[in-house]
Amino acid sequence: MRLLTIETSCDETSVAVTESLLAGDATALQGTFRALAHFTASQAASHAAYGGVFPTLAKREHTKNLPLLLGETLKSVYPKDKPARRQAPGEGLPAAWLEEVCDHEGGEFVEQMMDLLKRFPYAPFDGVAVTYGPGLDPALWVGVNAARLLACGWQLPLWGAHHLEGHLVSACTTPERTQTEGETRILGSVPFPLVGLIVSGGHTDLIALTRWDKREILGRTRDDAAGEAFDKSARMLGLPYPGGPAIASLAQQARERGETLGIRLPRPMLESESLDFSFAGLKTALRRELQKRGFDPEHPVLPKALQRAFAREVEEAITETLLAKLKSAREQTGARSIALGGGVAANRYFKDATSRWAHQQGLALFVPPATLASDNAFMVAMGAEVDIHLSLISPAGTNRLRPDPSAPWPAGSVLRTRNEQEAGESKRKE
Ligand code: KG4
Ligand code: ZN
């Protein structure tokens, strides 16, 4: 199946056309995903001044970048011998919701979509997929509205794709040997149970799968996400956004120089057997420690050596917390494989620590390359393809599709409740 996929959930605008071949059922799914075109525009530099993603700015950047990326994508996959136009652009697009899209995204955006339909009247794919959640509401709307207009104009099926499913499925793929990395990804057999840890700027979700359509969400963050902990800590240390790569680089330098902070920041919730996370305490402890040493976390000016030592301690605290919960999840589920996904899965120290443990335990470990770990439409397409193949999602009406900033994981997923976690804890303490 050929899909045009749009991703605008956070601060990356991304478009891909993929060709996928999947076979097998939820217990033994295998296949290939080939990116025929894939373009991503990062807004990280625009958000740097705010020290995090600023939702209205994200929306503005998406409305600017998405028409351009769609144009590039369509140009690169469009057949040379363009078939005759099947219908006038805009034909079949209900006036009421065209107006609604105008109100939301502006008239110029709608005109640009109409122009794309005019320039590319024939759609060389079988459907359109778009991230409908989870993510930032104003940012999600841009992608969803573009996808609705295009799918309706081309009269193609439209699917709302789950962002974290994309991170999870893409993490489990490996590069095709004969291709350059990233172009074609192979989904081989995954040894179930699989424990997935999706760690990004907005999410820290620990999920267990006994087959692709049977999942249990074991835990998630109760406050800040792991990536957010990196970003907020970086800000207090006077480092740029995104904070993860900045902290990782200084932490590595501190380790090479043997520099340490001399105190330990908290490893939150390690004493609890719950598989939830909480990173707000780490942020508070860091703020207190900086203030104790006479620094203002709002306007930090730290000596380089101290900045490096703090960065090391923050990276090690977050890594140890994530790894401890992964170990507990493995014990509780009897997992045979582990998958890491999301922007934080690009962290070398965390990947190496997880890899050493997985190797000792004889577990299969799936980690995406850094280019796939951060947000992009290729990974969203992989999640959508799997969900479509397994009928975990069905086409959405172009009139009806709406973003859901806290979209639940696809069908077949159950959330382990706080009561179940607490029951598990007290049983273990007996
Ligand atoms: O998945 P992603 O690209 O976007 C979201 O869906 O949020 O993740 C972005 C997050 C940011 O918080 C960023 O600081 C973090 O991933 N990140 C890292 C690294 N690279 C990106 N965190 C730690 N180490 C890294 N090398
Ligand atoms: Zn993400």
CSV table of C-alpha atoms and ligand atoms in Angstrom, one decimal:
chain,number,residue,atom,x,y,z
A,1,MET,CA,0.0,0.0,0.0
A,2,ARG,CA,1.1,3.5,-0.8
A,3,LEU,CA,0.4,6.2,1.8
A,4,LEU,CA,0.9,9.9,2.0
A,5,THR,CA,1.6,10.7,5.7
A,6,ILE,CA,1.6,14.0,7.4
A,7,GLU,CA,3.1,14.7,10.9
A,8,THR,CA,2.7,18.0,12.8
A,9,SER,CA,2.2,17.0,16.4
A,10,CYS,CA,5.0,19.0,17.9
A,11,ASP,CA,7.8,21.0,16.5
A,12,GLU,CA,8.7,19.0,13.4
A,13,THR,CA,6.7,19.4,10.1
A,14,SER,CA,7.1,16.2,8.1
A,15,VAL,CA,5.6,14.5,5.0
A,16,ALA,CA,6.4,11.1,3.6
A,17,VAL,CA,5.2,8.9,0.8
A,18,THR,CA,5.8,5.2,1.7
A,19,GLU,CA,5.2,1.9,0.0
A,20,SER,CA,4.7,-0.9,2.4
A,21,LEU,CA,4.2,-4.6,2.1
A,22,LEU,CA,3.0,-6.4,5.2
A,23,ALA,CA,2.1,-10.0,5.7
A,24,GLY,CA,1.0,-12.2,8.7
A,25,ASP,CA,-1.2,-11.7,11.7
A,26,ALA,CA,-0.7,-9.9,15.0
A,27,THR,CA,1.5,-12.7,16.3
A,28,ALA,CA,3.9,-12.9,13.4
A,29,LEU,CA,3.7,-9.7,11.4
A,30,GLN,CA,6.5,-9.1,8.9
A,31,GLY,CA,7.1,-6.7,6.1
A,32,THR,CA,8.9,-3.8,4.5
A,33,PHE,CA,8.4,0.0,4.6
A,34,ARG,CA,10.0,2.0,1.8
A,35,ALA,CA,10.2,5.8,1.9
A,36,LEU,CA,9.7,7.0,-1.7
A,37,ALA,CA,9.8,10.6,-0.5
A,38,HIS,CA,10.4,12.0,3.0
A,39,PHE,CA,10.9,15.7,3.9
A,40,THR,CA,11.1,17.1,7.4
A,41,ALA,CA,11.5,20.7,8.6
A,42,SER,CA,12.5,21.2,12.2
A,43,GLN,CA,11.4,24.3,14.1
A,44,ALA,CA,13.7,23.7,17.0
A,45,ALA,CA,15.7,26.9,16.3
A,46,SER,CA,12.5,29.0,16.4
A,47,HIS,CA,11.5,27.6,19.8
A,48,ALA,CA,15.0,27.9,21.3
A,49,ALA,CA,14.3,31.4,22.6
A,50,TYR,CA,11.4,30.0,24.7
A,51,GLY,CA,13.4,27.0,26.1
A,52,GLY,CA,10.6,24.7,24.9
A,53,VAL,CA,7.9,24.3,22.3
A,54,PHE,CA,5.6,27.3,22.1
A,55,PRO,CA,2.3,26.0,20.7
A,56,THR,CA,1.1,29.0,18.7
A,57,LEU,CA,4.5,29.5,17.2
A,58,ALA,CA,4.5,25.7,16.3
A,59,LYS,CA,1.1,26.2,14.6
A,60,ARG,CA,2.4,29.2,12.6
A,61,GLU,CA,5.5,27.4,11.5
A,62,HIS,CA,3.5,24.3,10.4
A,63,THR,CA,1.1,26.4,8.3
A,64,LYS,CA,4.1,28.0,6.6
A,65,ASN,CA,6.2,24.8,6.1
A,66,LEU,CA,3.6,22.1,5.4
A,67,PRO,CA,2.4,23.4,2.0
A,68,LEU,CA,6.1,23.7,0.9
A,69,LEU,CA,6.9,20.2,2.1
A,70,LEU,CA,3.8,18.7,0.5
A,71,GLY,CA,4.7,20.4,-2.8
A,72,GLU,CA,8.2,18.9,-2.7
A,73,THR,CA,6.9,15.5,-1.8
A,74,LEU,CA,4.3,15.4,-4.4
A,75,LYS,CA,6.7,16.7,-7.1
A,76,SER,CA,9.2,13.9,-6.3
A,77,VAL,CA,6.6,11.1,-6.5
A,78,TYR,CA,4.4,12.4,-9.2
A,79,PRO,CA,4.3,10.3,-12.4
A,80,LYS,CA,5.9,11.9,-15.5
A,81,ASP,CA,2.9,11.1,-17.7
A,82,LYS,CA,0.3,12.9,-15.6
A,83,PRO,CA,-3.1,11.5,-16.1
A,84,ALA,CA,-5.8,13.9,-17.1
A,85,ARG,CA,-7.5,15.8,-14.3
A,86,ARG,CA,-10.4,13.9,-12.8
A,87,GLN,CA,-12.1,16.7,-11.1
A,88,ALA,CA,-11.9,20.4,-10.5
A,89,PRO,CA,-10.0,21.1,-7.2
A,90,GLY,CA,-12.4,22.0,-4.5
A,91,GLU,CA,-15.1,20.0,-6.1
A,92,GLY,CA,-16.7,17.7,-3.5
A,93,LEU,CA,-15.2,19.8,-0.6
A,94,PRO,CA,-18.2,20.8,1.5
A,95,ALA,CA,-18.3,24.6,1.8
A,96,ALA,CA,-19.1,24.5,5.5
A,97,TRP,CA,-16.0,22.8,6.5
A,98,LEU,CA,-13.8,24.6,4.0
A,99,GLU,CA,-14.9,27.7,6.0
A,100,GLU,CA,-14.1,25.9,9.2
A,101,VAL,CA,-10.6,25.2,8.0
A,102,CYS,CA,-10.3,28.8,6.8
A,103,ASP,CA,-11.2,30.0,10.4
A,104,HIS,CA,-8.7,27.6,11.9
A,105,GLU,CA,-5.7,27.8,9.5
A,106,GLY,CA,-6.4,30.9,7.5
A,107,GLY,CA,-7.5,31.5,3.9
A,108,GLU,CA,-4.0,31.4,2.5
A,109,PHE,CA,-3.4,27.9,3.9
A,110,VAL,CA,-6.7,26.7,2.3
A,111,GLU,CA,-5.7,28.3,-1.0
A,112,GLN,CA,-2.3,26.6,-0.9
A,113,MET,CA,-4.0,23.2,-0.4
A,114,MET,CA,-6.4,23.9,-3.4
A,115,ASP,CA,-3.4,24.9,-5.4
A,116,LEU,CA,-1.7,21.6,-4.6
A,117,LEU,CA,-4.9,19.7,-5.7
A,118,LYS,CA,-4.8,21.7,-9.0
A,119,ARG,CA,-1.1,21.1,-9.6
A,120,PHE,CA,-1.3,17.4,-8.6
A,121,PRO,CA,-4.8,16.4,-9.5
A,122,TYR,CA,-4.0,12.7,-9.6
A,123,ALA,CA,-3.0,11.0,-6.3
A,124,PRO,CA,-0.3,8.4,-6.8
A,125,PHE,CA,-1.1,6.6,-3.5
A,126,ASP,CA,-3.9,4.6,-1.9
A,127,GLY,CA,-4.7,6.8,1.0
A,128,VAL,CA,-3.7,9.6,3.3
A,129,ALA,CA,-2.6,9.2,7.0
A,130,VAL,CA,-2.1,12.0,9.5
A,131,THR,CA,-1.0,12.2,13.1
A,132,TYR,CA,-4.2,13.0,15.0
A,133,GLY,CA,-2.6,12.7,18.5
A,134,PRO,CA,-1.2,12.7,21.0
A,135,GLY,CA,0.4,16.1,20.6
A,136,LEU,CA,-0.1,19.8,20.8
A,137,ASP,CA,-3.7,20.8,19.8
A,138,PRO,CA,-3.0,23.8,17.6
A,139,ALA,CA,-0.1,22.0,15.9
A,140,LEU,CA,-2.2,18.8,15.3
A,141,TRP,CA,-5.0,20.8,13.7
A,142,VAL,CA,-2.7,22.0,10.8
A,143,GLY,CA,-1.8,18.5,9.7
A,144,VAL,CA,-5.3,17.1,10.2
A,145,ASN,CA,-6.9,19.9,8.2
A,146,ALA,CA,-4.4,19.6,5.4
A,147,ALA,CA,-5.0,15.8,5.3
A,148,ARG,CA,-8.8,16.3,5.3
A,149,LEU,CA,-8.7,18.7,2.4
A,150,LEU,CA,-6.3,16.6,0.3
A,151,ALA,CA,-8.0,13.2,1.0
A,152,CYS,CA,-11.4,14.7,0.2
A,153,GLY,CA,-10.1,16.5,-2.9
A,154,TRP,CA,-8.5,13.3,-4.2
A,155,GLN,CA,-11.3,11.1,-2.9
A,156,LEU,CA,-9.0,8.9,-1.0
A,157,PRO,CA,-9.4,7.1,2.4
A,158,LEU,CA,-8.1,9.1,5.4
A,159,TRP,CA,-6.6,7.5,8.5
A,160,GLY,CA,-5.9,9.2,11.8
A,161,ALA,CA,-2.5,7.8,12.9
A,162,HIS,CA,-1.3,7.5,16.5
A,163,HIS,CA,2.0,9.3,17.1
A,164,LEU,CA,3.4,6.9,19.7
A,165,GLU,CA,2.4,3.9,17.7
A,166,GLY,CA,4.7,5.3,15.0
A,167,HIS,CA,7.6,5.6,17.5
A,168,LEU,CA,7.0,2.0,18.7
A,169,VAL,CA,6.6,0.2,15.4
A,170,SER,CA,9.5,2.1,13.7
A,171,ALA,CA,11.7,1.2,16.7
A,172,CYS,CA,11.2,-2.5,15.9
A,173,THR,CA,12.4,-2.2,12.3
A,174,THR,CA,15.9,-2.7,11.0
A,175,PRO,CA,17.5,-1.2,7.9
A,176,GLU,CA,17.5,-3.2,4.7
A,177,ARG,CA,21.1,-4.3,4.1
A,178,THR,CA,21.3,-3.4,0.4
A,179,GLN,CA,19.8,0.0,0.9
A,180,THR,CA,21.2,3.2,2.5
A,181,GLU,CA,20.0,3.4,6.1
A,182,GLY,CA,16.6,4.9,6.6
A,183,GLU,CA,15.2,4.4,3.1
A,184,THR,CA,13.8,0.9,3.5
A,185,ARG,CA,13.1,-0.6,6.9
A,186,ILE,CA,12.3,-4.2,7.6
A,187,LEU,CA,9.8,-5.4,10.2
A,188,GLY,CA,11.0,-8.9,11.2
A,189,SER,CA,9.6,-11.2,13.7
A,190,VAL,CA,9.5,-9.6,17.2
A,191,PRO,CA,10.1,-12.0,20.2
A,192,PHE,CA,7.0,-11.4,22.3
A,193,PRO,CA,6.4,-10.3,25.0
A,194,LEU,CA,7.8,-7.0,24.0
A,195,VAL,CA,8.3,-4.1,26.4
A,196,GLY,CA,8.3,-0.7,24.6
A,197,LEU,CA,9.5,2.5,26.3
A,198,ILE,CA,8.6,5.6,24.4
A,199,VAL,CA,10.5,8.6,25.8
A,200,SER,CA,10.0,12.0,24.1
A,201,GLY,CA,9.4,15.6,24.9
A,202,GLY,CA,5.8,15.0,25.7
A,203,HIS,CA,5.6,11.3,26.7
A,204,THR,CA,7.2,8.6,28.9
A,205,ASP,CA,5.1,5.5,28.2
A,206,LEU,CA,6.0,2.0,29.2
A,207,ILE,CA,3.9,-0.6,27.3
A,208,ALA,CA,3.9,-4.4,27.1
A,209,LEU,CA,2.8,-6.3,24.0
A,210,THR,CA,2.1,-10.0,23.9
A,211,ARG,CA,1.1,-9.6,20.2
A,212,TRP,CA,0.8,-6.5,18.1
A,213,ASP,CA,-2.9,-6.1,18.9
A,214,LYS,CA,-2.7,-6.9,22.7
A,215,ARG,CA,-1.1,-4.3,24.8
A,216,GLU,CA,-1.0,-3.2,28.3
A,217,ILE,CA,0.2,0.3,29.2
A,218,LEU,CA,2.3,-0.5,32.3
A,219,GLY,CA,3.1,3.0,33.3
A,220,ARG,CA,3.5,6.6,32.2
A,221,THR,CA,4.7,9.8,33.6
A,222,ARG,CA,2.7,11.4,36.3
A,223,ASP,CA,4.1,14.9,35.5
A,224,ASP,CA,7.0,15.8,33.3
A,225,ALA,CA,8.2,13.6,30.4
A,226,ALA,CA,11.8,12.4,30.3
A,227,GLY,CA,12.6,14.7,27.3
A,228,GLU,CA,10.9,17.6,29.2
A,229,ALA,CA,13.1,16.8,32.2
A,230,PHE,CA,16.2,17.1,29.9
A,231,ASP,CA,14.8,20.3,28.4
A,232,LYS,CA,13.9,22.0,31.7
A,233,SER,CA,17.1,21.0,33.3
A,234,ALA,CA,19.1,22.3,30.3
A,235,ARG,CA,17.3,25.6,30.6
A,236,MET,CA,18.2,25.9,34.3
A,237,LEU,CA,21.8,25.2,33.4
A,238,GLY,CA,21.9,27.9,30.7
A,239,LEU,CA,21.9,25.4,27.9
A,240,PRO,CA,20.0,25.7,24.6
A,241,TYR,CA,16.8,24.0,23.5
A,242,PRO,CA,16.4,21.1,22.8
A,243,GLY,CA,18.1,20.3,26.0
A,244,GLY,CA,18.7,16.5,25.5
A,245,PRO,CA,21.5,16.8,23.0
A,246,ALA,CA,23.1,19.7,24.9
A,247,ILE,CA,23.1,17.8,28.2
A,248,ALA,CA,24.3,14.6,26.5
A,249,SER,CA,27.3,16.4,25.0
A,250,LEU,CA,28.4,18.1,28.2
A,251,ALA,CA,27.8,15.0,30.3
A,252,GLN,CA,30.1,13.0,28.0
A,253,GLN,CA,32.8,15.6,28.4
A,254,ALA,CA,32.4,15.4,32.2
A,255,ARG,CA,32.8,11.7,32.1
A,256,GLU,CA,35.9,12.0,30.0
A,257,ARG,CA,37.4,14.5,32.4
A,258,GLY,CA,36.3,12.5,35.5
A,259,GLU,CA,34.2,15.5,36.8
A,260,THR,CA,31.4,14.8,39.2
A,261,LEU,CA,28.9,16.9,41.1
A,262,GLY,CA,29.6,15.4,44.5
A,263,ILE,CA,25.9,15.1,45.3
A,264,ARG,CA,23.2,12.9,43.9
A,265,LEU,CA,20.0,14.3,42.4
A,266,PRO,CA,16.9,12.2,43.1
A,267,ARG,CA,16.1,9.1,41.0
A,268,PRO,CA,12.3,9.6,41.3
A,269,MET,CA,10.0,6.7,42.2
A,270,LEU,CA,12.7,4.1,42.3
A,271,GLU,CA,11.5,2.9,45.7
A,272,SER,CA,8.0,2.4,44.3
A,273,GLU,CA,7.1,-0.7,42.4
A,274,SER,CA,4.6,1.2,40.3
A,275,LEU,CA,5.9,1.5,36.7
A,276,ASP,CA,4.8,5.1,36.5
A,277,PHE,CA,7.4,7.9,36.2
A,278,SER,CA,7.7,11.3,37.8
A,279,PHE,CA,10.4,13.7,36.8
A,280,ALA,CA,9.1,16.9,38.5
A,281,GLY,CA,11.1,16.2,41.7
A,282,LEU,CA,14.3,16.1,39.7
A,283,LYS,CA,13.6,19.5,38.4
A,284,THR,CA,12.8,20.9,41.8
A,285,ALA,CA,15.9,19.3,43.3
A,286,LEU,CA,18.1,20.8,40.6
A,287,ARG,CA,16.6,24.2,41.1
A,288,ARG,CA,17.3,24.0,44.9
A,289,GLU,CA,20.8,22.8,44.4
A,290,LEU,CA,21.6,25.7,42.0
A,291,GLN,CA,20.1,28.2,44.4
A,292,LYS,CA,22.0,26.7,47.3
A,293,ARG,CA,25.2,27.3,45.3
A,294,GLY,CA,24.2,31.0,44.7
A,295,PHE,CA,22.9,30.6,41.0
A,296,ASP,CA,19.6,31.9,39.7
A,297,PRO,CA,17.9,29.1,37.7
A,298,GLU,CA,16.0,31.7,35.7
A,299,HIS,CA,19.2,33.5,34.6
A,300,PRO,CA,21.9,30.9,34.9
A,301,VAL,CA,25.5,31.8,34.4
A,302,LEU,CA,27.5,28.7,35.5
A,303,PRO,CA,31.2,28.0,35.3
A,304,LYS,CA,31.8,25.5,32.5
A,305,ALA,CA,33.1,22.7,34.8
A,306,LEU,CA,30.1,22.9,37.0
A,307,GLN,CA,27.7,23.0,34.0
A,308,ARG,CA,29.3,19.8,32.8
A,309,ALA,CA,29.1,18.1,36.2
A,310,PHE,CA,25.4,19.1,36.6
A,311,ALA,CA,24.7,17.8,33.0
A,312,ARG,CA,26.3,14.5,33.9
A,313,GLU,CA,24.3,14.1,37.0
A,314,VAL,CA,21.0,15.0,35.3
A,315,GLU,CA,21.7,12.5,32.4
A,316,GLU,CA,22.7,9.7,34.8
A,317,ALA,CA,19.7,10.4,37.1
A,318,ILE,CA,17.2,10.2,34.2
A,319,THR,CA,19.0,7.1,32.7
A,320,GLU,CA,19.0,5.2,35.9
A,321,THR,CA,15.3,6.0,36.5
A,322,LEU,CA,14.3,4.8,33.0
A,323,LEU,CA,16.5,1.7,33.2
A,324,ALA,CA,15.2,0.7,36.6
A,325,LYS,CA,11.6,0.8,35.4
A,326,LEU,CA,12.5,-1.1,32.3
A,327,LYS,CA,14.1,-3.8,34.5
A,328,SER,CA,10.9,-4.0,36.7
A,329,ALA,CA,8.7,-4.1,33.6
A,330,ARG,CA,10.8,-7.0,32.2
A,331,GLU,CA,10.4,-8.9,35.5
A,332,GLN,CA,6.7,-8.3,35.7
A,333,THR,CA,6.0,-9.3,32.1
A,334,GLY,CA,8.7,-11.9,31.3
A,335,ALA,CA,9.6,-9.8,28.2
A,336,ARG,CA,11.9,-11.3,25.6
A,337,SER,CA,12.5,-8.1,23.8
A,338,ILE,CA,12.8,-4.3,24.5
A,339,ALA,CA,12.1,-1.4,22.1
A,340,LEU,CA,13.1,2.2,22.8
A,341,GLY,CA,11.5,5.0,20.9
A,342,GLY,CA,11.1,8.8,20.9
A,343,GLY,CA,13.6,11.6,20.9
A,344,VAL,CA,15.3,10.5,24.2
A,345,ALA,CA,16.0,7.1,22.6
A,346,ALA,CA,18.7,9.1,20.7
A,347,ASN,CA,20.6,9.5,23.9
A,348,ARG,CA,23.9,7.5,23.6
A,349,TYR,CA,24.5,7.0,27.4
A,350,PHE,CA,20.9,5.7,27.9
A,351,LYS,CA,21.2,3.5,24.8
A,352,ASP,CA,24.5,2.0,25.9
A,353,ALA,CA,23.3,1.4,29.4
A,354,THR,CA,20.2,-0.4,28.2
A,355,SER,CA,22.1,-2.3,25.6
A,356,ARG,CA,24.6,-3.7,28.2
A,357,TRP,CA,21.7,-4.8,30.4
A,358,ALA,CA,19.7,-6.3,27.5
A,359,HIS,CA,22.8,-8.2,26.3
A,360,GLN,CA,23.5,-9.6,29.8
A,361,GLN,CA,19.9,-10.7,30.0
A,362,GLY,CA,19.8,-12.2,26.5
A,363,LEU,CA,17.0,-9.8,25.4
A,364,ALA,CA,16.5,-8.6,21.9
A,365,LEU,CA,16.9,-4.8,21.9
A,366,PHE,CA,15.3,-2.6,19.2
A,367,VAL,CA,16.6,1.0,19.0
A,368,PRO,CA,15.9,3.3,16.0
A,369,PRO,CA,18.6,5.3,14.5
A,370,ALA,CA,18.7,8.9,15.7
A,371,THR,CA,17.1,10.1,12.4
A,372,LEU,CA,14.0,7.9,13.0
A,373,ALA,CA,13.9,8.4,16.8
A,374,SER,CA,12.9,12.0,16.6
A,375,ASP,CA,9.6,13.0,15.1
A,376,ASN,CA,9.1,12.4,11.4
A,377,ALA,CA,6.4,11.2,9.0
A,378,PHE,CA,8.1,8.0,7.9
A,379,MET,CA,7.8,6.6,11.4
A,380,VAL,CA,4.2,7.7,11.7
A,381,ALA,CA,3.5,5.9,8.4
A,382,MET,CA,5.0,2.7,9.7
A,383,GLY,CA,2.7,2.8,12.8
A,384,ALA,CA,-0.3,3.6,10.6
A,385,GLU,CA,0.5,0.8,8.1
A,386,VAL,CA,0.6,-1.8,10.9
A,387,ASP,CA,-2.6,-0.6,12.4
A,388,ILE,CA,-4.4,-0.6,9.1
A,389,HIS,CA,-3.1,-4.0,8.2
A,390,LEU,CA,-4.3,-5.4,11.6
A,391,SER,CA,-7.6,-3.4,11.4
A,392,LEU,CA,-6.7,-1.6,14.6
A,393,ILE,CA,-7.8,1.6,13.0
A,394,SER,CA,-10.4,2.3,10.3
A,395,PRO,CA,-10.7,5.1,7.8
A,396,ALA,CA,-12.1,8.3,9.3
A,397,GLY,CA,-14.6,10.5,7.5
A,398,THR,CA,-12.9,13.6,6.1
A,399,ASN,CA,-15.6,15.7,7.8
A,400,ARG,CA,-15.2,13.9,11.1
A,401,LEU,CA,-11.5,13.5,11.8
A,402,ARG,CA,-10.4,15.7,14.7
A,403,PRO,CA,-7.2,16.0,16.6
A,404,ASP,CA,-7.0,14.4,20.0
A,405,PRO,CA,-4.1,15.8,22.0
A,406,SER,CA,-4.3,12.9,24.4
A,407,ALA,CA,-5.3,10.2,21.9
A,408,PRO,CA,-5.4,6.7,23.6
A,409,TRP,CA,-3.1,4.0,22.1
A,410,PRO,CA,-4.9,2.0,19.3
A,411,ALA,CA,-7.5,-0.6,19.9
A,412,GLY,CA,-6.3,-3.6,21.9
A,413,SER,CA,-4.6,-1.5,24.5
A,414,VAL,CA,-5.6,-1.5,28.1
A,415,LEU,CA,-4.3,0.8,30.8
A,416,ARG,CA,-3.0,-0.7,34.0
A,417,THR,CA,-4.9,1.2,36.6
A,418,ARG,CA,-3.5,2.9,39.7
A,419,ASN,CA,-5.5,0.4,41.8
A,420,GLU,CA,-3.9,-2.6,40.0
A,421,GLN,CA,-0.5,-1.0,40.4
A,422,GLU,CA,-1.0,-0.4,44.1
A,423,ALA,CA,-2.5,-3.9,44.6
A,424,GLY,CA,0.7,-5.3,42.9
A,425,GLU,CA,2.8,-3.2,45.2
A,426,SER,CA,1.2,-4.3,48.5
A,427,LYS,CA,1.1,-7.9,47.4
A,428,ARG,CA,4.9,-7.7,46.8
A,429,LYS,CA,5.4,-6.1,50.2
A,430,GLU,CA,3.6,-8.9,52.0
B,1,KG4,O1,10.2,12.4,19.9
B,1,KG4,P1,10.6,13.8,19.9
B,1,KG4,O2,11.5,14.3,18.7
B,1,KG4,O3,9.4,14.8,19.9
B,1,KG4,C1,8.3,14.7,20.8
B,1,KG4,O4,7.4,13.9,20.4
B,1,KG4,O5,8.4,15.2,21.9
B,1,KG4,O6,11.5,14.1,21.2
B,1,KG4,C2,12.0,15.4,21.5
B,1,KG4,C3,12.7,15.2,22.9
B,1,KG4,C4,13.2,16.6,23.4
B,1,KG4,O7,12.8,16.7,24.7
B,1,KG4,C5,14.7,16.4,23.3
B,1,KG4,O8,15.4,17.2,24.3
B,1,KG4,C6,14.9,14.9,23.5
B,1,KG4,O9,13.8,14.4,22.8
B,1,KG4,N1,16.2,14.5,22.9
B,1,KG4,C7,17.2,13.9,23.7
B,1,KG4,C8,18.2,13.7,22.8
B,1,KG4,N2,17.9,14.1,21.5
B,1,KG4,C9,16.6,14.5,21.6
B,1,KG4,N3,17.2,13.7,25.0
B,1,KG4,C10,18.4,13.2,25.5
B,1,KG4,N4,19.4,12.9,24.7
B,1,KG4,C11,19.4,13.1,23.4
B,1,KG4,N5,20.5,12.9,22.6
B,2,ZN,ZN,7.5,12.0,19.2
